[in-house]
PDB file of C-alpha atoms in Angstrom:
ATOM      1  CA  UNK A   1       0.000   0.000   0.000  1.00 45.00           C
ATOM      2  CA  UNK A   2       3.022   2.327   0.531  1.00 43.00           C
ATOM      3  CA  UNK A   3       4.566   1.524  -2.688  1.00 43.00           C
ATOM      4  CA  UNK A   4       1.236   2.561  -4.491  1.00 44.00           C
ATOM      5  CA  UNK A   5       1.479   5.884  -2.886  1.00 41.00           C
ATOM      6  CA  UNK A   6       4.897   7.159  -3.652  1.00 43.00           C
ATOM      7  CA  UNK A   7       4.437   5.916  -7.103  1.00 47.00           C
ATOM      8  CA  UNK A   8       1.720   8.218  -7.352  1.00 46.00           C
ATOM      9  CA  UNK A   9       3.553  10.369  -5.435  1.00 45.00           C
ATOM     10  CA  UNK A  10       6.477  10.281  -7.537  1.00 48.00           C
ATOM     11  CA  UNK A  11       3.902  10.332 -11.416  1.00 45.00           C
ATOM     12  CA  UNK A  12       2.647  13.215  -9.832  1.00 44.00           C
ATOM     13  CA  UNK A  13       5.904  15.149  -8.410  1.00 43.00           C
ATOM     14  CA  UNK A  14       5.444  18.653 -10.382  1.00 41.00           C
ATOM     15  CA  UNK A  15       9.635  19.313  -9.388  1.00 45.00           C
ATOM     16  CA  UNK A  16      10.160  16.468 -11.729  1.00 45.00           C
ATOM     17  CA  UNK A  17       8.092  17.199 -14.721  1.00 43.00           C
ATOM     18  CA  UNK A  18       9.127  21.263 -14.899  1.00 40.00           C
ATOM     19  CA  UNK A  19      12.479  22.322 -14.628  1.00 41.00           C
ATOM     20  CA  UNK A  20      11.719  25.064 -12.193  1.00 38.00           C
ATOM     21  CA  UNK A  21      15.309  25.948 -11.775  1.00 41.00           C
ATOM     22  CA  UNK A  22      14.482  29.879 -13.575  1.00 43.00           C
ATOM     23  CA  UNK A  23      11.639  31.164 -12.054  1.00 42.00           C
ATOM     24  CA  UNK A  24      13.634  29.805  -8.650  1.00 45.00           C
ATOM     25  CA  UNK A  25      16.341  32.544  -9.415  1.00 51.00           C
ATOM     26  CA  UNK A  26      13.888  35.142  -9.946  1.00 64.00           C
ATOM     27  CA  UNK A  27      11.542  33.759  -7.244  1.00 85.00           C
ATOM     28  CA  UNK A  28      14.976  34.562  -5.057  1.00 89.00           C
ATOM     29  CA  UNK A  29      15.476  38.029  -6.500  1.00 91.00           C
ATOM     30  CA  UNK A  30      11.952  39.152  -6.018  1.00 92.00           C
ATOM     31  CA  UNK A  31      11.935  37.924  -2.332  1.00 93.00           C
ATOM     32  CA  UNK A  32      15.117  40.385  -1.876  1.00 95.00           C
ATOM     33  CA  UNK A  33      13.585  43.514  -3.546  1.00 95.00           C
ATOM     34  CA  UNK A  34       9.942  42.696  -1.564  1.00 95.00           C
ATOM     35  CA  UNK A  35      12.407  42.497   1.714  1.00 94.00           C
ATOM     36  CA  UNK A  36      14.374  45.475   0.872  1.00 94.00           C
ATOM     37  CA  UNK A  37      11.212  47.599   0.117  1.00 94.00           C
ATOM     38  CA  UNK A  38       9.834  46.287   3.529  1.00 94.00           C
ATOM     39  CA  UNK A  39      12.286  47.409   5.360  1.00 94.00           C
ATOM     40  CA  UNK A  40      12.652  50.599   4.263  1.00 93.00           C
ATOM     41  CA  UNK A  41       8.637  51.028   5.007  1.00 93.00           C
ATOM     42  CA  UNK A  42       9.603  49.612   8.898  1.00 94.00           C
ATOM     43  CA  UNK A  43      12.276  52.154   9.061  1.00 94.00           C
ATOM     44  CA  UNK A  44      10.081  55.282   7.778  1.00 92.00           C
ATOM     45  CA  UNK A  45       7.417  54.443   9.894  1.00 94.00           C
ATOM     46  CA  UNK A  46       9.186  53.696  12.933  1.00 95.00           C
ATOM     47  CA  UNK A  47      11.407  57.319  12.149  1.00 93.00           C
ATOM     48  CA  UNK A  48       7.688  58.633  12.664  1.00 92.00           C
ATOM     49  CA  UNK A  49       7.050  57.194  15.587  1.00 94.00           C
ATOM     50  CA  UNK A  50       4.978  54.139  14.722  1.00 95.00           C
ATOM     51  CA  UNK A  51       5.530  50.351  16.710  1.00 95.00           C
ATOM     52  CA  UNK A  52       6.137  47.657  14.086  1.00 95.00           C
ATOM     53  CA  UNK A  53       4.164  44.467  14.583  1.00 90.00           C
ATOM     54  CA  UNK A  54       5.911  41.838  12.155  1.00 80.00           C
ATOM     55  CA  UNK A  55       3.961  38.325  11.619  1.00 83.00           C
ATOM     56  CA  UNK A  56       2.212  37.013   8.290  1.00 87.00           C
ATOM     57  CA  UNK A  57       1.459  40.409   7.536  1.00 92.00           C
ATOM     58  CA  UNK A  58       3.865  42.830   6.108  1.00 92.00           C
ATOM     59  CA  UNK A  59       4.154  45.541   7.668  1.00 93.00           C
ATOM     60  CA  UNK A  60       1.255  46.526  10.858  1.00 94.00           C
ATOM     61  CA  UNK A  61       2.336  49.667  12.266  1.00 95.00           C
ATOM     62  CA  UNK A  62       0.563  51.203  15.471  1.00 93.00           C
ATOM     63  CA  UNK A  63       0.500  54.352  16.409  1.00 92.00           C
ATOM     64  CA  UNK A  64      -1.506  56.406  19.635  1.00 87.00           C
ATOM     65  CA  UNK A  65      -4.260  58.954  17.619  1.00 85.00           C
ATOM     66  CA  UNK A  66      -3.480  56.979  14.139  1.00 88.00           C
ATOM     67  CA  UNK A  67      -5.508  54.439  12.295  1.00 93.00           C
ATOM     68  CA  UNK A  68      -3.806  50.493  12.580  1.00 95.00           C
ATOM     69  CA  UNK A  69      -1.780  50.399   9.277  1.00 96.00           C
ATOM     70  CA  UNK A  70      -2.335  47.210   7.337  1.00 97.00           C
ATOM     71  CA  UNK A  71       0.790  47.297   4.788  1.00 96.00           C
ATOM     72  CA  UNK A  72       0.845  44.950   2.100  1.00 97.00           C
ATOM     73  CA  UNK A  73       3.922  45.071   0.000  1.00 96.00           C
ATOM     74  CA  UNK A  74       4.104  43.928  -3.511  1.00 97.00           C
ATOM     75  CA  UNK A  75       6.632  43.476  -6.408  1.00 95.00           C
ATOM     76  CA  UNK A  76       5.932  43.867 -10.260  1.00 95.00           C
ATOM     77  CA  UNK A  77       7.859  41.919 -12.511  1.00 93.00           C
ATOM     78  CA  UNK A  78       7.016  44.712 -15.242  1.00 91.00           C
ATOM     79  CA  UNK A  79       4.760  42.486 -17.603  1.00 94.00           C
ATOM     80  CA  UNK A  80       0.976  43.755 -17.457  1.00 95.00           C
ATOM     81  CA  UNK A  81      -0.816  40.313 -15.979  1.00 94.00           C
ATOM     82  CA  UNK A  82       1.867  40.235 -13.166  1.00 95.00           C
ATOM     83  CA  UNK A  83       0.477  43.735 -11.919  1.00 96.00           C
ATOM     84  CA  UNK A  84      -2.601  42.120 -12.169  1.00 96.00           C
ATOM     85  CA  UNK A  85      -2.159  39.116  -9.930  1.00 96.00           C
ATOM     86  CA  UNK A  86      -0.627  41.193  -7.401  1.00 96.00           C
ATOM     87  CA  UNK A  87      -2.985  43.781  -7.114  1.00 97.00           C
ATOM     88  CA  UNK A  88      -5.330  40.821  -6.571  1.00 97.00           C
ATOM     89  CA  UNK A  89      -3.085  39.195  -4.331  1.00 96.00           C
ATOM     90  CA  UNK A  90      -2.769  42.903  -2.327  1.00 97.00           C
ATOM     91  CA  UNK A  91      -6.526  43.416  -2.301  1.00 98.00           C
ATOM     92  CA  UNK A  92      -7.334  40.368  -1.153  1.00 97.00           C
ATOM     93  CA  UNK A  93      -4.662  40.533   1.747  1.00 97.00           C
ATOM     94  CA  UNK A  94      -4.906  43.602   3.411  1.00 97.00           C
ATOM     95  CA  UNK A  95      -8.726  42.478   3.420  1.00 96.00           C
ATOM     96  CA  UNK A  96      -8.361  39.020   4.938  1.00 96.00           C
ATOM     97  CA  UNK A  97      -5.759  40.508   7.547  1.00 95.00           C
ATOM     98  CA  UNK A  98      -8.585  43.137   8.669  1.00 94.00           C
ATOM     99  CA  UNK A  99     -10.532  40.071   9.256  1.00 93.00           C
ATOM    100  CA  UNK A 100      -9.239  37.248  10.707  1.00 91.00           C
ATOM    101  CA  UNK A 101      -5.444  38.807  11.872  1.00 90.00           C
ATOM    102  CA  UNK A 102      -6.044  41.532  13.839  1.00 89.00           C
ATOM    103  CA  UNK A 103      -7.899  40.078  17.015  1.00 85.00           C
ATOM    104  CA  UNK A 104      -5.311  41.865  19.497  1.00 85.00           C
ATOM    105  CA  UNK A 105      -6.738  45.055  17.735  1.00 87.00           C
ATOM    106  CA  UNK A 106     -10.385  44.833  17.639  1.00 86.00           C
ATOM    107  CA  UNK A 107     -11.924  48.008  18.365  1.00 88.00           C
ATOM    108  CA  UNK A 108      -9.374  49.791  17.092  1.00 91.00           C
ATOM    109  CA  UNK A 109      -9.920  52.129  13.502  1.00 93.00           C
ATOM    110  CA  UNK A 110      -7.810  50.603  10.757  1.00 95.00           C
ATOM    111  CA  UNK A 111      -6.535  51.280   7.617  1.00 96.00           C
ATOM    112  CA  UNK A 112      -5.111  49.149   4.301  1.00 97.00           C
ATOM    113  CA  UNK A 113      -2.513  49.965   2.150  1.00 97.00           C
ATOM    114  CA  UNK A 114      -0.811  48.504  -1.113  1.00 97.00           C
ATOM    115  CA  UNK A 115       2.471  49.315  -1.733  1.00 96.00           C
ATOM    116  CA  UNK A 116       4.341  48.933  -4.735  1.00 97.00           C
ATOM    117  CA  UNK A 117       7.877  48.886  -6.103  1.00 95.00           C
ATOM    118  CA  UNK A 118       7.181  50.909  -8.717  1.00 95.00           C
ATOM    119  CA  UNK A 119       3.689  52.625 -10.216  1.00 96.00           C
ATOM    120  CA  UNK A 120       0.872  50.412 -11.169  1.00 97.00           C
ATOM    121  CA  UNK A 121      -1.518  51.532 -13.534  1.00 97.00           C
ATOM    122  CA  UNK A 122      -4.293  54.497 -12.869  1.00 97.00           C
ATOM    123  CA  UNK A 123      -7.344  51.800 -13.401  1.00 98.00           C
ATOM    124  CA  UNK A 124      -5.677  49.818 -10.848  1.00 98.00           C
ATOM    125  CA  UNK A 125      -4.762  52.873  -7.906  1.00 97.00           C
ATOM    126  CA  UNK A 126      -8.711  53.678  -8.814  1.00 97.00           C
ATOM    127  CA  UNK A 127      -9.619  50.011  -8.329  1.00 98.00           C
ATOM    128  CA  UNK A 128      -8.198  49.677  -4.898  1.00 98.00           C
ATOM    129  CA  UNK A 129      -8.874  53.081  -3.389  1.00 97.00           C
ATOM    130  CA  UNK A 130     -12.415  52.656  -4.542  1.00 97.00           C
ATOM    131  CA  UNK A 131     -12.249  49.978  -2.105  1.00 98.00           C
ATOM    132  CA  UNK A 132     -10.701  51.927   0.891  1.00 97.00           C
ATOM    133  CA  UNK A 133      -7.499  50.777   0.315  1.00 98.00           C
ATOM    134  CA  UNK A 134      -4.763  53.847  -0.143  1.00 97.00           C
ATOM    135  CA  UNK A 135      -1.889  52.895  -2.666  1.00 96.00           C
ATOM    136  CA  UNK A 136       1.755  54.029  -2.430  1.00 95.00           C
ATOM    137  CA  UNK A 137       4.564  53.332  -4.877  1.00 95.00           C
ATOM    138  CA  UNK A 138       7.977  54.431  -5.651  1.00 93.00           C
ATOM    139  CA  UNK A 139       8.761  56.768  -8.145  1.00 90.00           C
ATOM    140  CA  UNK A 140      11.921  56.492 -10.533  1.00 89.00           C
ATOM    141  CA  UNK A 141      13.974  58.488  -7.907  1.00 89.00           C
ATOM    142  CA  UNK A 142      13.199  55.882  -5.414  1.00 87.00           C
ATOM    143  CA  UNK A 143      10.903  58.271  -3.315  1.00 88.00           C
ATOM    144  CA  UNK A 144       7.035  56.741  -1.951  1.00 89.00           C
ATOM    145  CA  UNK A 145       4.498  58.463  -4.169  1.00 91.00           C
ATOM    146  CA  UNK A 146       0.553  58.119  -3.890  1.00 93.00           C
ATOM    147  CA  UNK A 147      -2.555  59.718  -5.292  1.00 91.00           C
ATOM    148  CA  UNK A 148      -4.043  63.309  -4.543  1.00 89.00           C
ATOM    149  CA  UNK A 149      -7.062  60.553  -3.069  1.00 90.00           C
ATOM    150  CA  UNK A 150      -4.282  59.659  -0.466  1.00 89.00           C
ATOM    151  CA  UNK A 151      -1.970  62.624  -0.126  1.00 90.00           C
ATOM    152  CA  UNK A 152      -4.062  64.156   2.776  1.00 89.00           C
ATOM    153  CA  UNK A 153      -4.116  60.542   4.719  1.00 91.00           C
ATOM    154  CA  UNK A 154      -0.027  60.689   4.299  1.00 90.00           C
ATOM    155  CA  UNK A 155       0.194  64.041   4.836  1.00 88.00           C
ATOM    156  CA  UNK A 156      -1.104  63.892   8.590  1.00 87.00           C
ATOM    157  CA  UNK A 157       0.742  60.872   9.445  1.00 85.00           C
ATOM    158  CA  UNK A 158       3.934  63.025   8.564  1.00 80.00           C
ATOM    159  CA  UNK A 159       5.083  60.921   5.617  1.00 79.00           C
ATOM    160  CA  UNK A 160       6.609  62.881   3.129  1.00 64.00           C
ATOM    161  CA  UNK A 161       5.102  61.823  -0.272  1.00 70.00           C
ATOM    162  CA  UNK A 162       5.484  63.216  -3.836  1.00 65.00           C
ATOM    163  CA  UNK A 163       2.718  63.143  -6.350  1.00 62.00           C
TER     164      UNK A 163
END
């Protein structure tokens, strides 16, 4: 009966059928830039006076007199269906971690953000502030940039943001 299983096991074994040994390389890089860009959202935030809570979510920064942050952190690979899945992915996040990850919290006002490497598209910054989350990205100077719908958030939270 244990043979019949790791036969199975072994048809079925997706590592040996597709030589994944690419997209691990860039799988490797992107982890690095996503860990990088984290970090240097920790570091801002803390600079302004936030606590960092680190766990399965990306960045949850607290703050007396300041909404919960819910940070979500994404990477684009560049190609237009990639920015796709991970506004998706971001959406989807920030609104399962209001849900089910922030029990210490409850009672507390909250709010999501999606940020991204680099710009996403205007359909998609519309898409997910239509939905209360507020979007940040960096510009080609490497400075956090966001909408005129989220300057004023960003602006009294003291984080210097270019349009």
């Amino acid at each position: 009966n244990n043979d019949i299983v790791s036969e199975d096991e072994e048809k079925y074994n997706s590592q040996k059928l597709i030589d994944w040994s690419p997209i691990e390389g860039k799988n490797e890089e992107r982890k690095f830039r996503h860990r990088k860009l984290n970090d240097e959202v920790h570091k801002l935030l803390k600079d302004r006076g936030f606590r960092i809570f680190e766990g399965n979510i990306d960045c949850l920064a607290f703050k007396d007199s300041t909404p919960i942050l819910i940070n979500e952190i994404k990477t684009l690979s560049g190609e237009e269906k990639d920015e796709k899945a991970q506004v998706l992915k971001a959406f989807s996040q920030l609104y399962y971690y209001e849900m089910f990850a922030m029990k210490q919290f409850e009672g507390y006002k909250s709010q999501k953000i999606a940020i991204f490497e680099g710009k996403i598209s205007d359909e998609h910054i519309n898409f997910l502030e239509y939905n209360n989350i507020y979007v940040l990205w960096k510009n080609d100077d490497g400075i956090l940039s966001c909408s005129n719908y989220s300057l004023e958030f960003f602006k009294e939270l003291n984080i210097v943001i270019e349009i």
